[in-house]
Coordinates of C-alpha atoms in Angstrom, one line a residue:
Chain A
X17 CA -94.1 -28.0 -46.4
X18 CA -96.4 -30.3 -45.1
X19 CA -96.1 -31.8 -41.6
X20 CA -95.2 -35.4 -43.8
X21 CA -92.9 -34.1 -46.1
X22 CA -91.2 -32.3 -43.3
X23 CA -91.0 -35.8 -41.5
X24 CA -88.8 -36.9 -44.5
X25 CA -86.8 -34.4 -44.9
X26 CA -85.9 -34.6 -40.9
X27 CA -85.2 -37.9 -41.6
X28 CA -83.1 -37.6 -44.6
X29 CA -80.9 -35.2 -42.7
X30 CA -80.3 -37.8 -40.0
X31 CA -79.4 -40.0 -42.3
X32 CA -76.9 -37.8 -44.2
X33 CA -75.5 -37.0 -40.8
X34 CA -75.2 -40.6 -39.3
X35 CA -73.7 -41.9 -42.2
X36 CA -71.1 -38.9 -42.5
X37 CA -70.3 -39.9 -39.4
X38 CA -69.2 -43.3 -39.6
X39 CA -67.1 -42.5 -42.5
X40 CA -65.3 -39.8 -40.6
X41 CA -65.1 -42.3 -37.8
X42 CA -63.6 -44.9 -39.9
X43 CA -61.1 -42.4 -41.5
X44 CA -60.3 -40.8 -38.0
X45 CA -59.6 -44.2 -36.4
X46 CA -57.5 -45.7 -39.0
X47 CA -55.4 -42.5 -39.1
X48 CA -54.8 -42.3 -35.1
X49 CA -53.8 -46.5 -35.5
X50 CA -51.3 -45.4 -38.7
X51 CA -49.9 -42.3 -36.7
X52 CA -49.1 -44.8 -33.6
X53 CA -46.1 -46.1 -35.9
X54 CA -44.5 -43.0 -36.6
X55 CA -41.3 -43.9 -35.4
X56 CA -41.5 -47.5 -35.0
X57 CA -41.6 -48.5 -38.4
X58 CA -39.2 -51.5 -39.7
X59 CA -37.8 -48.8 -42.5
X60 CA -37.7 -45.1 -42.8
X61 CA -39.7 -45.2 -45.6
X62 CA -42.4 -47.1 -44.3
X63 CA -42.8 -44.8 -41.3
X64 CA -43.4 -41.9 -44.2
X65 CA -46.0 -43.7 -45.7
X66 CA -47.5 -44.9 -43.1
X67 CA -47.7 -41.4 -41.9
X68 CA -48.7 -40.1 -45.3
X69 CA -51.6 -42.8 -45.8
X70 CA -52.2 -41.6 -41.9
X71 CA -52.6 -38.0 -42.9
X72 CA -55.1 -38.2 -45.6
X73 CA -56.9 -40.4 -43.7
X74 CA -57.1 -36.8 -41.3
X75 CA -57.8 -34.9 -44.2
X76 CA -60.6 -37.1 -45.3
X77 CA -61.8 -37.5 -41.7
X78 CA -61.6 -33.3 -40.8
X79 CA -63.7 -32.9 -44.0
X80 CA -66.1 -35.5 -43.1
X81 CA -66.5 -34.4 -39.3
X82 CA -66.8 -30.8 -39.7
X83 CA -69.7 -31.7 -42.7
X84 CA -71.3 -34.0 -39.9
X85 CA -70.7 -31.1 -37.4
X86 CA -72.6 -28.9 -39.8
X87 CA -75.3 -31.3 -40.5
X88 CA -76.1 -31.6 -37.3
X89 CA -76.7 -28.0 -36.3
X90 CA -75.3 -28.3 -32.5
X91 CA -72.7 -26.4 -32.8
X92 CA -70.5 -28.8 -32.3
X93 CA -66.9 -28.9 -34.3
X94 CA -64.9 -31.7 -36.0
X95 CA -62.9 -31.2 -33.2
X96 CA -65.3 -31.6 -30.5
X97 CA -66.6 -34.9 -32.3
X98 CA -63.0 -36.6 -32.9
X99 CA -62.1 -35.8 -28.9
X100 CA -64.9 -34.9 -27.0
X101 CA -67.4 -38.0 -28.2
X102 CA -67.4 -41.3 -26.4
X103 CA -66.7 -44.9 -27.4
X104 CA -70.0 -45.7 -27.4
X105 CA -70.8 -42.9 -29.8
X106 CA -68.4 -43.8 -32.3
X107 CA -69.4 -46.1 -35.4
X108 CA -66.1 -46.7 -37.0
X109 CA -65.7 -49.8 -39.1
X110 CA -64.6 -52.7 -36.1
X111 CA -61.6 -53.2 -38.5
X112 CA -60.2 -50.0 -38.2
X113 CA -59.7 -50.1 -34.5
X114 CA -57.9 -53.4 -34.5
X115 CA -54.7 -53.1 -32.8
X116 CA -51.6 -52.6 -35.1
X117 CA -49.9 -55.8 -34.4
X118 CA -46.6 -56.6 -36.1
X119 CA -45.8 -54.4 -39.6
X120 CA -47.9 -57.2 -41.5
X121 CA -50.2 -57.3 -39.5
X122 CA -51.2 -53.4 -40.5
X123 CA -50.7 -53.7 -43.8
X124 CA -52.9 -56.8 -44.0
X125 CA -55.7 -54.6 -42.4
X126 CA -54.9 -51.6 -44.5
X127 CA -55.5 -53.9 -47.8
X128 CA -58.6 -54.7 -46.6
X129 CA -59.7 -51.2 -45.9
X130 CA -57.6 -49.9 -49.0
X131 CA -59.7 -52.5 -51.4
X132 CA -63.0 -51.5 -49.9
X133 CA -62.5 -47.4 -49.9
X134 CA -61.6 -48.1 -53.3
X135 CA -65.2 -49.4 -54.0
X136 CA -66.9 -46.9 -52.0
X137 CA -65.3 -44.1 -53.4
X138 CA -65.7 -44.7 -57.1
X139 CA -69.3 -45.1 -56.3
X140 CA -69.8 -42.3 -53.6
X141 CA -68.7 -40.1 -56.6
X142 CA -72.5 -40.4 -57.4
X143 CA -73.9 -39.6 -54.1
X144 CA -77.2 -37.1 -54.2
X145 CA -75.1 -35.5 -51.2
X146 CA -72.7 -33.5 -53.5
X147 CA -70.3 -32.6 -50.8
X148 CA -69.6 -36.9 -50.0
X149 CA -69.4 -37.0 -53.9
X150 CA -67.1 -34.2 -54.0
X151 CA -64.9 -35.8 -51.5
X152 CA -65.2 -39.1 -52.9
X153 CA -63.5 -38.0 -56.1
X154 CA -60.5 -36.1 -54.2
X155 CA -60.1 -39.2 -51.8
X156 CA -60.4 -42.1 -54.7
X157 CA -57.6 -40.4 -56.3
X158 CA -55.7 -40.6 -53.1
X159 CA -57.0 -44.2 -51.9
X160 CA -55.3 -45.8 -55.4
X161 CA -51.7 -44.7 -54.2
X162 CA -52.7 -46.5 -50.7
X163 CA -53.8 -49.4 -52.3
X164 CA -50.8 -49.9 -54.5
X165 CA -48.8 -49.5 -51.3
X166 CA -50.4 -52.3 -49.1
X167 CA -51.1 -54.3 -52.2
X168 CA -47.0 -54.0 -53.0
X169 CA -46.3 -54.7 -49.7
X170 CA -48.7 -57.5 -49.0
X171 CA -47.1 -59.5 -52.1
X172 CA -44.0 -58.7 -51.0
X173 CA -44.4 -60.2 -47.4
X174 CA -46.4 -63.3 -48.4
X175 CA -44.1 -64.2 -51.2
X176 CA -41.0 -63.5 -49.0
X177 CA -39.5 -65.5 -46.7
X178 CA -41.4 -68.5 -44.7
X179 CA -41.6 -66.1 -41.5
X180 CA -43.1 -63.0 -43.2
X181 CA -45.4 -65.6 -44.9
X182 CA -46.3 -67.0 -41.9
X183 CA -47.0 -63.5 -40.3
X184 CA -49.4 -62.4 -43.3
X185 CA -51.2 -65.6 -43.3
X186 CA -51.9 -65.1 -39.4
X187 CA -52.8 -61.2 -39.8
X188 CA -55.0 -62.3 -42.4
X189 CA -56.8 -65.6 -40.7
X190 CA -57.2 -62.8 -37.6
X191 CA -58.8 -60.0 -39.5
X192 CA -61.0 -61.9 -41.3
X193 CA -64.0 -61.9 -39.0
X194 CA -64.0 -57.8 -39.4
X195 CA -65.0 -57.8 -43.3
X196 CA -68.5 -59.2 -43.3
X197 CA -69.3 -55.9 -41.7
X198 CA -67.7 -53.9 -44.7
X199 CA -70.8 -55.5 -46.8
X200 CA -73.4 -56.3 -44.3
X201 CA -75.7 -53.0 -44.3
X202 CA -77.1 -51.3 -40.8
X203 CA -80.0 -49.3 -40.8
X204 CA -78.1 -46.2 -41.8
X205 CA -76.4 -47.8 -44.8
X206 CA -79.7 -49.2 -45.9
X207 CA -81.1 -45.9 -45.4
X208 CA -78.5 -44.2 -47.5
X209 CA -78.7 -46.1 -50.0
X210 CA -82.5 -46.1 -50.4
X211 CA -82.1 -42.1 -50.8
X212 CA -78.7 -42.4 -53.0
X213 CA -76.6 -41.0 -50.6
X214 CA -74.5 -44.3 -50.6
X215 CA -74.3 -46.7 -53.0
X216 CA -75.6 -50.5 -51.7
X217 CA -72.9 -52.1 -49.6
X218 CA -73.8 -55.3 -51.2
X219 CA -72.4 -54.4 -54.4
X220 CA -69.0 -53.6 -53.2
X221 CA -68.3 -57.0 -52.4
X222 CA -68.0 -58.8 -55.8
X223 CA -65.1 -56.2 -57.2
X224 CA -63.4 -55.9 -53.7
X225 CA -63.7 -60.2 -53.6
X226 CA -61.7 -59.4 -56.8
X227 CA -59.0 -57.2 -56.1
X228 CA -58.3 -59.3 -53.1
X229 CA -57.9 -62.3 -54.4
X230 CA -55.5 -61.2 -56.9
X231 CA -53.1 -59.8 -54.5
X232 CA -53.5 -62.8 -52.2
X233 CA -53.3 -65.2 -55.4
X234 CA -49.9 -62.8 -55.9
X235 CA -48.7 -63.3 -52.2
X236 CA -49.3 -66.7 -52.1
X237 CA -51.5 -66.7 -48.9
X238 CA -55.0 -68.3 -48.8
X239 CA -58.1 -66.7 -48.4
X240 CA -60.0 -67.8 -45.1
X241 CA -63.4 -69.3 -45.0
X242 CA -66.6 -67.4 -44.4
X243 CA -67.0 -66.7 -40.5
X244 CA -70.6 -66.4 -39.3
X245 CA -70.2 -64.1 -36.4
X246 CA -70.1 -60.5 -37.5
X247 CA -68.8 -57.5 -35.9
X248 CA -70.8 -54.0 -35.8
X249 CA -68.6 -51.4 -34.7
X250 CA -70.4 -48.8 -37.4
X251 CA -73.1 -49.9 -34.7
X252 CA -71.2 -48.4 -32.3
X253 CA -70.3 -52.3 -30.8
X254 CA -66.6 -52.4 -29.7
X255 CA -64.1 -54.1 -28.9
X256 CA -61.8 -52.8 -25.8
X257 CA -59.2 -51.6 -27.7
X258 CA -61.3 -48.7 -28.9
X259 CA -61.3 -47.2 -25.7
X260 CA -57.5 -47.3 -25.0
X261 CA -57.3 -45.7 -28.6
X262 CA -59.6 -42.8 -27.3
X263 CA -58.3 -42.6 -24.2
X264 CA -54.8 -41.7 -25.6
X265 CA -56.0 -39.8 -29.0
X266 CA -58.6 -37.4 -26.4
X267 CA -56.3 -36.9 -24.0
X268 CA -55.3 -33.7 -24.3
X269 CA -58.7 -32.2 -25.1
X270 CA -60.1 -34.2 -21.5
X271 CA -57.1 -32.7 -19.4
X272 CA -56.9 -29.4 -20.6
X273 CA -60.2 -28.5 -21.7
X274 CA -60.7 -26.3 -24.8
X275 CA -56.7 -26.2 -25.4
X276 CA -55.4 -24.8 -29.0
X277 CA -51.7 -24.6 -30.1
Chain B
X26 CA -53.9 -26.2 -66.3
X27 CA -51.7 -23.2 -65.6
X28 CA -53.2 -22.1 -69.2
X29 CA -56.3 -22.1 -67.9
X30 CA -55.3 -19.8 -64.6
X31 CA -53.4 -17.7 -67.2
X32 CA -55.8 -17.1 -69.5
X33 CA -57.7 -15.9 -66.9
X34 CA -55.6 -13.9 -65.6
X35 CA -55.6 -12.3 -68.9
X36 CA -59.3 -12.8 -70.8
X37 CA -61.4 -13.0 -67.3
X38 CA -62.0 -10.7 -64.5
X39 CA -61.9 -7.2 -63.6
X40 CA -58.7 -5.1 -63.5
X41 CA -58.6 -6.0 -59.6
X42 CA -58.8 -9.7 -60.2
X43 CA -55.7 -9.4 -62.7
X44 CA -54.2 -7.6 -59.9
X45 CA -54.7 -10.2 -57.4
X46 CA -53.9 -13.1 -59.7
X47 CA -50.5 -11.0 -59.9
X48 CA -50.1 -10.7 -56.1
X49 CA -51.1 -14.6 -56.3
X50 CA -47.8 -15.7 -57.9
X51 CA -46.0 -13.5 -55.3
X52 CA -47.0 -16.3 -52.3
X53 CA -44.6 -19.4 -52.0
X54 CA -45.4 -22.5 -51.4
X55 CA -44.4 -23.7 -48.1
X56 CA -43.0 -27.4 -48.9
X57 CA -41.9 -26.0 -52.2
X58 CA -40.7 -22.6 -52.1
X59 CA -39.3 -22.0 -55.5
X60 CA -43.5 -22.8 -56.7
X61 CA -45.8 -19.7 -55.8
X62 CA -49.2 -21.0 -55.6
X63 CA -50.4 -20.0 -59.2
X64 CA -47.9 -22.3 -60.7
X65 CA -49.2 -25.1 -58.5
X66 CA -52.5 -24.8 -60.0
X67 CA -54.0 -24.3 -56.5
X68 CA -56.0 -21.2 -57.0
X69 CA -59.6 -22.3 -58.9
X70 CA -61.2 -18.8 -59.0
X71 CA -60.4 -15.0 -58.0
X72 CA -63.5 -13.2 -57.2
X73 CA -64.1 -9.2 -56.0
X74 CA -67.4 -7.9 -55.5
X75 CA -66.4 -4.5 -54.1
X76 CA -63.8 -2.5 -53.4
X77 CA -61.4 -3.7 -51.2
X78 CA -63.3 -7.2 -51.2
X79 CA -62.0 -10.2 -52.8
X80 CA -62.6 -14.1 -52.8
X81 CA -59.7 -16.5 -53.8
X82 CA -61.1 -20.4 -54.5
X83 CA -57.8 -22.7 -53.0
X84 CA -58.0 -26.7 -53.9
X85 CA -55.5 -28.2 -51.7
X86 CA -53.5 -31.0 -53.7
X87 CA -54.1 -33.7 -50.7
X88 CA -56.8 -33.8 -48.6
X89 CA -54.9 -34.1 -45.5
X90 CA -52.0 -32.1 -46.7
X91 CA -50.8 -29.9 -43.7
X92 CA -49.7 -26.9 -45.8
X93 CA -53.3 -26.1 -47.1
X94 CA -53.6 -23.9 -44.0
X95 CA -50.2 -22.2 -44.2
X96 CA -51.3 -21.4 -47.5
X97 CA -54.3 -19.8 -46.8
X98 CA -53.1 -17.7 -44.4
X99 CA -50.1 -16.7 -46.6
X100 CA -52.8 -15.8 -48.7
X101 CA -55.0 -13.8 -46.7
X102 CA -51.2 -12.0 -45.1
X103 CA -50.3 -11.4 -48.5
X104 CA -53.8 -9.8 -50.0
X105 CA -54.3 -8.1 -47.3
X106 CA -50.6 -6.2 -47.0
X107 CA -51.6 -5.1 -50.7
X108 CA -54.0 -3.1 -49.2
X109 CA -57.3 -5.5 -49.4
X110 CA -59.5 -4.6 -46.4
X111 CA -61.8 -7.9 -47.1
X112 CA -60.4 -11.1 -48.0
X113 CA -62.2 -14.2 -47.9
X114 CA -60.4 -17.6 -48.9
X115 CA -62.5 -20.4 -49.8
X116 CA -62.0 -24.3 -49.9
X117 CA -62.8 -25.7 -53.2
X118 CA -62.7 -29.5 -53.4
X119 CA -64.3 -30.0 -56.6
X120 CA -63.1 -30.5 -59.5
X121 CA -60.5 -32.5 -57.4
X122 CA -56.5 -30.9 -58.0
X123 CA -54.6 -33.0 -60.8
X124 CA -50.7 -32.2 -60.9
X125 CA -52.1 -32.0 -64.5
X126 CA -52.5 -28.5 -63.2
X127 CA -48.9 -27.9 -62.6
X128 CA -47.2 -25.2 -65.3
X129 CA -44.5 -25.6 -67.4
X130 CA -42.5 -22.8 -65.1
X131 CA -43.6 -25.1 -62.2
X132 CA -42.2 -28.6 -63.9
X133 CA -38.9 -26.0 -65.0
X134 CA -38.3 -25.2 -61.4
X135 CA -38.7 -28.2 -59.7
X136 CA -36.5 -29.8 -62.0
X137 CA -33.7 -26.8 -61.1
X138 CA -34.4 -27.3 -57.2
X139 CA -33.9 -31.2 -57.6
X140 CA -37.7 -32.7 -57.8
X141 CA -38.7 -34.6 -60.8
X142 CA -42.0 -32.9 -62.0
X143 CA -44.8 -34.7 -62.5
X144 CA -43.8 -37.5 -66.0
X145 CA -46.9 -37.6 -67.1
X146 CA -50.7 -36.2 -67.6
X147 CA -53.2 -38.0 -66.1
X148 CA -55.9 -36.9 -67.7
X149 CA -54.8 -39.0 -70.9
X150 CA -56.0 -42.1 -71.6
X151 CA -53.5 -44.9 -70.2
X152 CA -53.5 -46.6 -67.1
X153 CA -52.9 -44.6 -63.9
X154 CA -50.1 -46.7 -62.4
X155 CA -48.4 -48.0 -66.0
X156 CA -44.6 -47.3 -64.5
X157 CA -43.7 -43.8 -65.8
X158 CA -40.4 -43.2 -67.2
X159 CA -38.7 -40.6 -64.3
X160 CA -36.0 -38.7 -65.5
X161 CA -33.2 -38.1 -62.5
X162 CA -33.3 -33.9 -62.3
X163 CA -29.9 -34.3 -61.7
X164 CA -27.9 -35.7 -64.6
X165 CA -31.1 -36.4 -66.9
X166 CA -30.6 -40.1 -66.8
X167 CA -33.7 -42.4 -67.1
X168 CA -32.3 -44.9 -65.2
X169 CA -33.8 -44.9 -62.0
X170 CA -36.1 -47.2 -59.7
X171 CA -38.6 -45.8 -57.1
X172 CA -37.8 -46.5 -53.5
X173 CA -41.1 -45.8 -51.8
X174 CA -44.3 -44.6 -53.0
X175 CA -44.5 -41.8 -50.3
X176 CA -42.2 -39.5 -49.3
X177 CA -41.4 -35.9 -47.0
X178 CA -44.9 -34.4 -48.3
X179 CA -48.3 -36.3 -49.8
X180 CA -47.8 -35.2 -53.2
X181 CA -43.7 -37.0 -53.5
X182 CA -42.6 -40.2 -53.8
X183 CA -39.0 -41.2 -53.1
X184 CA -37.1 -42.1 -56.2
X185 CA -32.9 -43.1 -56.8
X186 CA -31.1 -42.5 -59.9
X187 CA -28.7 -45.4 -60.7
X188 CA -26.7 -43.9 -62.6
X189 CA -25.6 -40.9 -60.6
X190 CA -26.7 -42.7 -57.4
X191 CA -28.1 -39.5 -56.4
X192 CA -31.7 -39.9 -53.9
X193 CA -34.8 -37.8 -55.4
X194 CA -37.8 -37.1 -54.7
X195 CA -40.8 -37.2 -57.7
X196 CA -44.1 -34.9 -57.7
X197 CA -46.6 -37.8 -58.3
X198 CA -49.2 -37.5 -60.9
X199 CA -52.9 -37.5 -59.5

């Protein structure tokens, strides 16, 4: 191989890596914010489907991690990257880490993440990386019985009473700010697209637009405007609240180093 | 496809693979003991190289589903107490596990233990989430409504018959 085409394929590697990454990340985050309301739900159902949306969230994230682990050739584990990593390392989607809030506060976020795994799945399907594409067509399957769930749940709270209403609406107005990035590519997503690991971020907006406005046209609740400042957690730019997720999610690993049960 | 696992357990393979899909049906499923692993369609390939060597393909049903592990070690436990000195169990992910893959024994027996089986195929051409008609696998009725789309394991969602008033659970179709 020459010393350019094994420049590329270095780079290509990265690539794959960082982006595996962030999708792990982003699965690993949302599940540790779905497992904090095991027990706390309003309904014993919900607390089982939250936990169940929670869990293959983990199953997608242990995939993704140990394939990242692998990629990068450290040594390192899924394990040692979910609790031995950093905030500042981790590029999780911003509205993944956003705090739980009330009940329809998470579902609100977990239609927005629901609508846009949707997209990124069916298209992931066709990633030159065959073990994202593999996963992809497991995790679509999956990702349609979460999105049915929020969805249901969404319609039901924002066509419910004038309180629940009320609560949507403000999740909603809140979260907002937290979807340009689920569009906007970084490097990495540029990067992955260009080599078909990914498909373009840009393209998932017009069918997620879609599917989101139906259920909000359904629920009665308005669609905020456009806001201009954009968050980059997939950067790895935080807010605080990732941190106190860590902090609680790691620390078992931090205090008893190398611990297995 | 349980046809498809059967006919390889009786068209493919050597005499040791028929053997170990044999031992296969002999390993419960945790969640579900009444299935055995064959009938869940989780077992993709069985593969033996040499003696004493043998590699079983597993597709967990959900990604995150915490009995994958259990079952793989049940596995390995199992092969190996048949005398198998080298057993390797492999992950397959792709094609991704359909409850299409359920047999008929499995939809027989979770219907006697009290789960609806899976009401329809999904590989068929109608919409995914077009309500199926659940059946209550306790007194047959069709009247029923689903309570929650998720339920003590991934692959269940929580159903109630209202005729009997009688709680179920249903194996979803994916």
């Amino acid at each position: 191989m020459s010393a350019r085409a094994l420049r590329a394929a270095e780079v290509s590697a990265e690539v794959l890596y960082r982006y595996t990454l962030h999708l792990g990340d982003t699965s690993l985050i949302l599940a540790q914010r779905l497992g904090e309301w095991i027990g706390h739900a309003p309904a014993l159902e919900e607390d089982l489907a939250l936990a169940n949306v929670g869990l293959d969230l983990i199953g997608q994230a242990r995939y993704l991690l140990s394939y990242a682990a692998e990629l990068e050739g450290k040594g390192r584990t899924e394990d040692d990257l979910a609790f031995l990593r950093e905030p500042s390392d981790f590029t999780n989607l911003s509205l993944v880490e956003q705090p739980n809030g009330d009940f329809g506060h998470t579902i609100v976020r977990q239609l927005l993440i629901d609508a846009w795994q949707l997209e990124l799945f069916e298209r992931l399907q066709y990633s030159t990386a065959s073990k994202l594409a593999e996963l992809a067509a497991k995790a679509l399957k999956e990702t349609r019985y979460h999105f049915r769930f929020s969805a249901g749940w969404v319609v039901r709270l924002g066509d419910g009473t004038e309180e629940s209403h009320r609560r949507v609406q403000e999740a909603l107005d809140g979260l907002w700010k937290y979807t340009h990035e689920l569009f906007a590519p970084n490097e990495v997503d540029g990067q992955a697209a260009a080599e078909r690991i990914a498909p373009d971020l840009a393209t998932l907006r017009a069918p997620w637009d879609a599917r989101i406005d139906e259920v909000l046209r359904q629920a009665t609740v308005v669609k905020p405007a456009h806001v201009a400042y954009a968050w980059h957690g997939k950067n790895a730019q935080h807010s605080e609240h990732l941190s106190r997720l860590l902090a609680e999610m790691q620390y078992m690993q931090r205090t008893y180093p190398g611990a297995q049960w | 496809m349980g046809t498809a696992a059967g006919s390889s357990v009786s068209n493919l393979g050597s005499l040791t693979e028929r053997e170990v899909w044999q031992l296969l049906t002999e390993v419960p499923d945790p969640e579900i003991p009444v299935l055995n692993v064959v009938e869940l369609g989780l077992i993709r390939h069985v593969r033996s190289e040499r003696a004493g060597h043998v590699e079983v393909g597993v597709s967990p049903t959900y990604t995150g589903c915490p009995a994958t592990e259990v079952i793989q070690h049940s596995i390995r436990d199992h092969l190996e107490s048949a005398g198998f000195g080298d057993v390797n169990v492999v992950t397959v992910l792709s094609p991704a596990w359909t409850s299409d893959w359920l047999t008929e024994s499995a939809h027989r027996k979770l219907r006697e233990y009290g789960i609806a089986p899976p009401a329809y195929s999904v590989a068929q051409p109608r919409h995914l989430f077009r309500e199926p008609t659940v059946r209550c696998p306790l007194c047959a009725s069709a009247k029923t409504e689903r309570v929650s789309e998720f339920a003590s394991t991934p692959c269940k969602a929580l159903y109630r018959c209202i005729a009997c008033l009688e709680p179920f659970e249903y194996f979803k179709c994916i």
